[in-house]
C-alpha cells in the first residue's frame, strides 16, 4: 500500500485550488499557528493561499489548539495537522526536519510574543519552534498581540533581533484589539498577509528604485454636484503600483477618485482634478527615477466652474453653455523637465493603436508608451497591451491586469538595466 504520508509530503493529496490567479502555483507553505485570538484569521489565509495555487501544511503550538481546533485546520488544508514533535505519523520521526524541507517558506500566523521570544533565543522545545530553527527556507511571521505586549521593550528588542536575523515581519498594524483596547499589535488581515506573501516571491528587479505612478480618471467640476470624468477604473494603474512595489520599488501613487484598495506598501495621494494631479506629480517627480503615467487625465476643464449648484428653473430651460480650456499635459511636462525620470505613458485608443500610440510617444518625447484598446481596457479586469519604443512594438497577450503589470515592470526594468 502506498504510504499516505508520502502522498502528503509530495503534494499528491489535497491542493484544493480554484481558477483564481495562480501566482503561488507550485509553492508549498508550512503555516505555523501560535496561541492568540487572531488564530482564526489563519483559517481564511489557508483558503486564500490554496486559491492562489499553493499547498499548505499546518503546524500548531499546543497553545494554538486552544483557539482553533486541528480538525478545522485539517479540513481546510486537506492535510493532517501536526502539533507534537513526537507524532508517530511521520515514518522516520523527523517531522521537525521533514515538514519544512519541501517548503517555499514558513509562515507563522499569528506569531505570539512568546513565540517571537523563542525564535530570538533559538529555542526548540516544541515542533513549530524546532521546525523554524531547522529550516532552510524563508521565515515570515505576522505578530499579533495586545498593544502593551507589543510596545514592551522586551518585544521591541526581539523585533529588532528577528529583523537582523533575516526574519520577515508582516505587520502588525494598529486598531481595535480583541481585548477591547486600541493600539499597535493588531495582526494584519488574511488578504494583507496573502498580498505580502505573494510579493515576497516576485523578483526584486526594481529594488529601492523610486517610482511615481498616476492612476484612475480625473474629475473636472461643473458646479459643486456635477462634473466631467471618464471611464478609467484605476485598475491598471493600481496593478502597476502593486507590481512595482512587489519588484522592490518605493512607490508613490497619485490617484484620481476611485474606490480601489491601496496596494500594500504603496504611498497613495488622492487628487480630483487634472490640475491637482499635475501639482502632486510635480511635488514628487524630482525624487523619482521612473514615472509611469497610467491615469486618464482630462484634456480639458470647465472654465470657471460654478460655486453654487446650477438650478434648472423649468422644463423649457436651455442647458447652460459650458466653456472649456486645456489642462496641462502632465506626461509631456514631466518628460520635458530638467533631470526627467524614465517616463512611461499609456495610450488608450479606440482604433489605429499602432499609429496613434507611436505618434503620442514621439509627441510627448518619452522612451516608452503602452497601448491598449480603450473598449477592452477601461473597467475590465483583464486587457492586452502593446509596448512601443524606438525599436518597435512588443505585444503582451491578454491576461488579468496584475499579470500584465508585472510583465510591464519587467520590460521597464530590462530597459533600465540595459
Ligand atoms: C484568551 C487569550 C488570548 C491571548 N492572546 C494572545 C495574543 O493575541 N498574542 C500573544 O502574544 N499572546 C496571547 N495570549 C498568550 C499566549 O497564548 C501565551 O503566551 C502562550 O503561552 C503562547 O504560546 P505559544 O507561543 O507556544 O503559542 C493569549 C492568551 C489567552 C488566554
JSON list of N, CA and C in Angstrom, two decimals, residues 207-256:
[
{"chain": "A", "resi": 207, "resn": "UNK", "atom": "N", "xyz": [14.61, 46.98, -7.17]},
{"chain": "A", "resi": 207, "resn": "UNK", "atom": "CA", "xyz": [14.95, 47.16, -5.76]},
{"chain": "A", "resi": 207, "resn": "UNK", "atom": "C", "xyz": [15.37, 48.61, -5.44]},
{"chain": "A", "resi": 208, "resn": "UNK", "atom": "N", "xyz": [14.63, 49.21, -4.50]},
{"chain": "A", "resi": 208, "resn": "UNK", "atom": "CA", "xyz": [14.91, 50.56, -3.99]},
{"chain": "A", "resi": 208, "resn": "UNK", "atom": "C", "xyz": [14.77, 51.68, -5.03]},
{"chain": "A", "resi": 209, "resn": "UNK", "atom": "N", "xyz": [14.29, 51.36, -6.22]},
{"chain": "A", "resi": 209, "resn": "UNK", "atom": "CA", "xyz": [14.02, 52.43, -7.21]},
{"chain": "A", "resi": 209, "resn": "UNK", "atom": "C", "xyz": [12.81, 53.22, -6.73]},
{"chain": "A", "resi": 210, "resn": "UNK", "atom": "N", "xyz": [12.84, 54.54, -6.95]},
{"chain": "A", "resi": 210, "resn": "UNK", "atom": "CA", "xyz": [11.68, 55.36, -6.57]},
{"chain": "A", "resi": 210, "resn": "UNK", "atom": "C", "xyz": [10.80, 55.56, -7.79]},
{"chain": "A", "resi": 211, "resn": "UNK", "atom": "N", "xyz": [9.58, 55.11, -7.67]},
{"chain": "A", "resi": 211, "resn": "UNK", "atom": "CA", "xyz": [8.67, 55.09, -8.83]},
{"chain": "A", "resi": 211, "resn": "UNK", "atom": "C", "xyz": [7.44, 55.92, -8.50]},
{"chain": "A", "resi": 212, "resn": "UNK", "atom": "N", "xyz": [7.13, 56.85, -9.39]},
{"chain": "A", "resi": 212, "resn": "UNK", "atom": "CA", "xyz": [5.93, 57.69, -9.26]},
{"chain": "A", "resi": 212, "resn": "UNK", "atom": "C", "xyz": [4.92, 57.25, -10.31]},
{"chain": "A", "resi": 213, "resn": "UNK", "atom": "N", "xyz": [3.70, 56.98, -9.88]},
{"chain": "A", "resi": 213, "resn": "UNK", "atom": "CA", "xyz": [2.68, 56.45, -10.80]},
{"chain": "A", "resi": 213, "resn": "UNK", "atom": "C", "xyz": [1.40, 57.29, -10.65]},
{"chain": "A", "resi": 214, "resn": "UNK", "atom": "N", "xyz": [0.74, 57.58, -11.78]},
{"chain": "A", "resi": 214, "resn": "UNK", "atom": "CA", "xyz": [-0.60, 58.17, -11.69]},
{"chain": "A", "resi": 214, "resn": "UNK", "atom": "C", "xyz": [-1.62, 57.12, -12.13]},
{"chain": "A", "resi": 215, "resn": "UNK", "atom": "N", "xyz": [-2.81, 57.19, -11.55]},
{"chain": "A", "resi": 215, "resn": "UNK", "atom": "CA", "xyz": [-3.82, 56.17, -11.86]},
{"chain": "A", "resi": 215, "resn": "UNK", "atom": "C", "xyz": [-5.22, 56.76, -11.76]},
{"chain": "A", "resi": 216, "resn": "UNK", "atom": "N", "xyz": [-6.16, 56.09, -12.42]},
{"chain": "A", "resi": 216, "resn": "UNK", "atom": "CA", "xyz": [-7.56, 56.49, -12.34]},
{"chain": "A", "resi": 216, "resn": "UNK", "atom": "C", "xyz": [-7.90, 57.60, -13.32]},
{"chain": "A", "resi": 217, "resn": "UNK", "atom": "N", "xyz": [-9.13, 58.04, -13.24]},
{"chain": "A", "resi": 217, "resn": "UNK", "atom": "CA", "xyz": [-9.54, 59.17, -14.07]},
{"chain": "A", "resi": 217, "resn": "UNK", "atom": "C", "xyz": [-9.48, 60.45, -13.25]},
{"chain": "A", "resi": 218, "resn": "UNK", "atom": "N", "xyz": [-9.65, 61.58, -13.90]},
{"chain": "A", "resi": 218, "resn": "UNK", "atom": "CA", "xyz": [-9.75, 62.85, -13.16]},
{"chain": "A", "resi": 218, "resn": "UNK", "atom": "C", "xyz": [-11.21, 63.30, -13.21]},
{"chain": "A", "resi": 219, "resn": "UNK", "atom": "N", "xyz": [-11.52, 64.26, -12.37]},
{"chain": "A", "resi": 219, "resn": "UNK", "atom": "CA", "xyz": [-12.89, 64.78, -12.27]},
{"chain": "A", "resi": 219, "resn": "UNK", "atom": "C", "xyz": [-12.82, 66.31, -12.35]},
{"chain": "A", "resi": 220, "resn": "UNK", "atom": "N", "xyz": [-13.43, 66.85, -13.39]},
{"chain": "A", "resi": 220, "resn": "UNK", "atom": "CA", "xyz": [-13.40, 68.31, -13.58]},
{"chain": "A", "resi": 220, "resn": "UNK", "atom": "C", "xyz": [-14.77, 68.88, -13.22]},
{"chain": "A", "resi": 221, "resn": "UNK", "atom": "N", "xyz": [-14.86, 69.70, -12.17]},
{"chain": "A", "resi": 221, "resn": "UNK", "atom": "CA", "xyz": [-16.19, 70.15, -11.72]},
{"chain": "A", "resi": 221, "resn": "UNK", "atom": "C", "xyz": [-16.85, 71.13, -12.69]},
{"chain": "A", "resi": 222, "resn": "UNK", "atom": "N", "xyz": [-18.18, 70.99, -12.77]},
{"chain": "A", "resi": 222, "resn": "UNK", "atom": "CA", "xyz": [-19.01, 71.98, -13.48]},
{"chain": "A", "resi": 222, "resn": "UNK", "atom": "C", "xyz": [-19.62, 72.90, -12.42]},
{"chain": "A", "resi": 223, "resn": "UNK", "atom": "N", "xyz": [-20.13, 72.28, -11.38]},
{"chain": "A", "resi": 223, "resn": "UNK", "atom": "CA", "xyz": [-20.63, 73.00, -10.21]},
{"chain": "A", "resi": 223, "resn": "UNK", "atom": "C", "xyz": [-20.38, 72.07, -9.02]},
{"chain": "A", "resi": 224, "resn": "UNK", "atom": "N", "xyz": [-20.80, 72.41, -7.80]},
{"chain": "A", "resi": 224, "resn": "UNK", "atom": "CA", "xyz": [-20.42, 71.55, -6.65]},
{"chain": "A", "resi": 224, "resn": "UNK", "atom": "C", "xyz": [-20.97, 70.12, -6.72]},
{"chain": "A", "resi": 225, "resn": "UNK", "atom": "N", "xyz": [-21.95, 69.84, -7.57]},
{"chain": "A", "resi": 225, "resn": "UNK", "atom": "CA", "xyz": [-22.50, 68.49, -7.60]},
{"chain": "A", "resi": 225, "resn": "UNK", "atom": "C", "xyz": [-22.31, 67.79, -8.95]},
{"chain": "A", "resi": 226, "resn": "UNK", "atom": "N", "xyz": [-21.84, 68.50, -9.95]},
{"chain": "A", "resi": 226, "resn": "UNK", "atom": "CA", "xyz": [-21.69, 67.89, -11.27]},
{"chain": "A", "resi": 226, "resn": "UNK", "atom": "C", "xyz": [-20.26, 68.04, -11.75]},
{"chain": "A", "resi": 227, "resn": "UNK", "atom": "N", "xyz": [-19.88, 67.15, -12.68]},
{"chain": "A", "resi": 227, "resn": "UNK", "atom": "CA", "xyz": [-18.54, 67.26, -13.22]},
{"chain": "A", "resi": 227, "resn": "UNK", "atom": "C", "xyz": [-18.35, 66.39, -14.43]},
{"chain": "A", "resi": 228, "resn": "UNK", "atom": "N", "xyz": [-17.17, 66.48, -15.03]},
{"chain": "A", "resi": 228, "resn": "UNK", "atom": "CA", "xyz": [-16.84, 65.69, -16.21]},
{"chain": "A", "resi": 228, "resn": "UNK", "atom": "C", "xyz": [-15.72, 64.75, -15.84]},
{"chain": "A", "resi": 229, "resn": "UNK", "atom": "N", "xyz": [-15.94, 63.47, -16.11]},
{"chain": "A", "resi": 229, "resn": "UNK", "atom": "CA", "xyz": [-14.92, 62.48, -15.79]},
{"chain": "A", "resi": 229, "resn": "UNK", "atom": "C", "xyz": [-14.82, 61.50, -16.95]},
{"chain": "A", "resi": 230, "resn": "UNK", "atom": "N", "xyz": [-14.19, 60.36, -16.75]},
{"chain": "A", "resi": 230, "resn": "UNK", "atom": "CA", "xyz": [-14.08, 59.36, -17.84]},
{"chain": "A", "resi": 230, "resn": "UNK", "atom": "C", "xyz": [-14.22, 57.97, -17.26]},
{"chain": "A", "resi": 231, "resn": "UNK", "atom": "N", "xyz": [-14.10, 56.96, -18.09]},
{"chain": "A", "resi": 231, "resn": "UNK", "atom": "CA", "xyz": [-14.42, 55.60, -17.67]},
{"chain": "A", "resi": 231, "resn": "UNK", "atom": "C", "xyz": [-13.24, 54.85, -17.08]},
{"chain": "A", "resi": 232, "resn": "UNK", "atom": "N", "xyz": [-12.11, 55.53, -16.82]},
{"chain": "A", "resi": 232, "resn": "UNK", "atom": "CA", "xyz": [-10.98, 54.84, -16.21]},
{"chain": "A", "resi": 232, "resn": "UNK", "atom": "C", "xyz": [-11.36, 54.31, -14.83]},
{"chain": "A", "resi": 233, "resn": "UNK", "atom": "N", "xyz": [-11.06, 53.04, -14.57]},
{"chain": "A", "resi": 233, "resn": "UNK", "atom": "CA", "xyz": [-11.40, 52.43, -13.28]},
{"chain": "A", "resi": 233, "resn": "UNK", "atom": "C", "xyz": [-10.25, 52.54, -12.28]},
{"chain": "A", "resi": 234, "resn": "UNK", "atom": "N", "xyz": [-9.05, 52.81, -12.77]},
{"chain": "A", "resi": 234, "resn": "UNK", "atom": "CA", "xyz": [-7.86, 52.81, -11.91]},
{"chain": "A", "resi": 234, "resn": "UNK", "atom": "C", "xyz": [-7.23, 51.43, -11.77]},
{"chain": "A", "resi": 235, "resn": "UNK", "atom": "N", "xyz": [-7.88, 50.39, -12.29]},
{"chain": "A", "resi": 235, "resn": "UNK", "atom": "CA", "xyz": [-7.37, 49.03, -12.04]},
{"chain": "A", "resi": 235, "resn": "UNK", "atom": "C", "xyz": [-5.97, 48.82, -12.61]},
{"chain": "A", "resi": 236, "resn": "UNK", "atom": "N", "xyz": [-5.72, 49.34, -13.81]},
{"chain": "A", "resi": 236, "resn": "UNK", "atom": "CA", "xyz": [-4.40, 49.12, -14.42]},
{"chain": "A", "resi": 236, "resn": "UNK", "atom": "C", "xyz": [-3.32, 49.87, -13.61]},
{"chain": "A", "resi": 237, "resn": "UNK", "atom": "N", "xyz": [-3.59, 51.12, -13.27]},
{"chain": "A", "resi": 237, "resn": "UNK", "atom": "CA", "xyz": [-2.61, 51.91, -12.53]},
{"chain": "A", "resi": 237, "resn": "UNK", "atom": "C", "xyz": [-2.31, 51.31, -11.16]},
{"chain": "A", "resi": 238, "resn": "UNK", "atom": "N", "xyz": [-3.36, 50.85, -10.49]},
{"chain": "A", "resi": 238, "resn": "UNK", "atom": "CA", "xyz": [-3.16, 50.24, -9.17]},
{"chain": "A", "resi": 238, "resn": "UNK", "atom": "C", "xyz": [-2.38, 48.93, -9.30]},
{"chain": "A", "resi": 239, "resn": "UNK", "atom": "N", "xyz": [-2.65, 48.19, -10.40]},
{"chain": "A", "resi": 239, "resn": "UNK", "atom": "CA", "xyz": [-1.90, 46.95, -10.62]},
{"chain": "A", "resi": 239, "resn": "UNK", "atom": "C", "xyz": [-0.43, 47.25, -10.88]},
{"chain": "A", "resi": 240, "resn": "UNK", "atom": "N", "xyz": [-0.16, 48.32, -11.63]},
{"chain": "A", "resi": 240, "resn": "UNK", "atom": "CA", "xyz": [1.24, 48.69, -11.90]},
{"chain": "A", "resi": 240, "resn": "UNK", "atom": "C", "xyz": [1.92, 49.11, -10.59]},
{"chain": "A", "resi": 241, "resn": "UNK", "atom": "N", "xyz": [1.19, 49.84, -9.74]},
{"chain": "A", "resi": 241, "resn": "UNK", "atom": "CA", "xyz": [1.76, 50.25, -8.45]},
{"chain": "A", "resi": 241, "resn": "UNK", "atom": "C", "xyz": [2.09, 49.02, -7.60]},
{"chain": "A", "resi": 242, "resn": "UNK", "atom": "N", "xyz": [1.17, 48.07, -7.58]},
{"chain": "A", "resi": 242, "resn": "UNK", "atom": "CA", "xyz": [1.43, 46.85, -6.80]},
{"chain": "A", "resi": 242, "resn": "UNK", "atom": "C", "xyz": [2.63, 46.08, -7.37]},
{"chain": "A", "resi": 243, "resn": "UNK", "atom": "N", "xyz": [2.67, 45.95, -8.70]},
{"chain": "A", "resi": 243, "resn": "UNK", "atom": "CA", "xyz": [3.75, 45.19, -9.33]},
{"chain": "A", "resi": 243, "resn": "UNK", "atom": "C", "xyz": [5.10, 45.86, -9.07]},
{"chain": "A", "resi": 244, "resn": "UNK", "atom": "N", "xyz": [5.14, 47.19, -9.12]},
{"chain": "A", "resi": 244, "resn": "UNK", "atom": "CA", "xyz": [6.40, 47.91, -8.88]},
{"chain": "A", "resi": 244, "resn": "UNK", "atom": "C", "xyz": [6.84, 47.72, -7.42]},
{"chain": "A", "resi": 245, "resn": "UNK", "atom": "N", "xyz": [5.87, 47.77, -6.50]},
{"chain": "A", "resi": 245, "resn": "UNK", "atom": "CA", "xyz": [6.21, 47.55, -5.08]},
{"chain": "A", "resi": 245, "resn": "UNK", "atom": "C", "xyz": [6.72, 46.12, -4.88]},
{"chain": "A", "resi": 246, "resn": "UNK", "atom": "N", "xyz": [6.04, 45.16, -5.50]},
{"chain": "A", "resi": 246, "resn": "UNK", "atom": "CA", "xyz": [6.49, 43.76, -5.38]},
{"chain": "A", "resi": 246, "resn": "UNK", "atom": "C", "xyz": [7.92, 43.60, -5.90]},
{"chain": "A", "resi": 247, "resn": "UNK", "atom": "N", "xyz": [8.27, 44.42, -6.91]},
{"chain": "A", "resi": 247, "resn": "UNK", "atom": "CA", "xyz": [9.60, 44.32, -7.51]},
{"chain": "A", "resi": 247, "resn": "UNK", "atom": "C", "xyz": [10.66, 45.03, -6.65]},
{"chain": "A", "resi": 248, "resn": "UNK", "atom": "N", "xyz": [10.24, 45.57, -5.51]},
{"chain": "A", "resi": 248, "resn": "UNK", "atom": "CA", "xyz": [11.20, 46.16, -4.57]},
{"chain": "A", "resi": 248, "resn": "UNK", "atom": "C", "xyz": [11.26, 47.68, -4.62]},
{"chain": "A", "resi": 249, "resn": "UNK", "atom": "N", "xyz": [10.42, 48.31, -5.48]},
{"chain": "A", "resi": 249, "resn": "UNK", "atom": "CA", "xyz": [10.48, 49.77, -5.62]},
{"chain": "A", "resi": 249, "resn": "UNK", "atom": "C", "xyz": [9.77, 50.47, -4.47]},
{"chain": "A", "resi": 250, "resn": "UNK", "atom": "N", "xyz": [10.14, 51.74, -4.27]},
{"chain": "A", "resi": 250, "resn": "UNK", "atom": "CA", "xyz": [9.41, 52.61, -3.33]},
{"chain": "A", "resi": 250, "resn": "UNK", "atom": "C", "xyz": [8.41, 53.40, -4.17]},
{"chain": "A", "resi": 251, "resn": "UNK", "atom": "N", "xyz": [7.15, 53.13, -3.98]},
{"chain": "A", "resi": 251, "resn": "UNK", "atom": "CA", "xyz": [6.14, 53.59, -4.93]},
{"chain": "A", "resi": 251, "resn": "UNK", "atom": "C", "xyz": [5.25, 54.68, -4.33]},
{"chain": "A", "resi": 252, "resn": "UNK", "atom": "N", "xyz": [5.10, 55.77, -5.07]},
{"chain": "A", "resi": 252, "resn": "UNK", "atom": "CA", "xyz": [4.11, 56.80, -4.74]},
{"chain": "A", "resi": 252, "resn": "UNK", "atom": "C", "xyz": [3.06, 56.80, -5.83]},
{"chain": "A", "resi": 253, "resn": "UNK", "atom": "N", "xyz": [1.80, 56.71, -5.42]},
{"chain": "A", "resi": 253, "resn": "UNK", "atom": "CA", "xyz": [0.69, 56.60, -6.36]},
{"chain": "A", "resi": 253, "resn": "UNK", "atom": "C", "xyz": [-0.19, 57.84, -6.23]},
{"chain": "A", "resi": 254, "resn": "UNK", "atom": "N", "xyz": [-0.26, 58.64, -7.31]},
{"chain": "A", "resi": 254, "resn": "UNK", "atom": "CA", "xyz": [-1.15, 59.79, -7.32]},
{"chain": "A", "resi": 254, "resn": "UNK", "atom": "C", "xyz": [-2.43, 59.34, -8.01]},
{"chain": "A", "resi": 255, "resn": "UNK", "atom": "N", "xyz": [-3.52, 59.32, -7.25]},
{"chain": "A", "resi": 255, "resn": "UNK", "atom": "CA", "xyz": [-4.73, 58.67, -7.74]},
{"chain": "A", "resi": 255, "resn": "UNK", "atom": "C", "xyz": [-5.90, 59.63, -7.89]},
{"chain": "A", "resi": 256, "resn": "UNK", "atom": "N", "xyz": [-6.59, 59.54, -9.03]},
{"chain": "A", "resi": 256, "resn": "UNK", "atom": "CA", "xyz": [-7.87, 60.21, -9.18]},
{"chain": "A", "resi": 256, "resn": "UNK", "atom": "C", "xyz": [-8.90, 59.47, -8.35]}
]
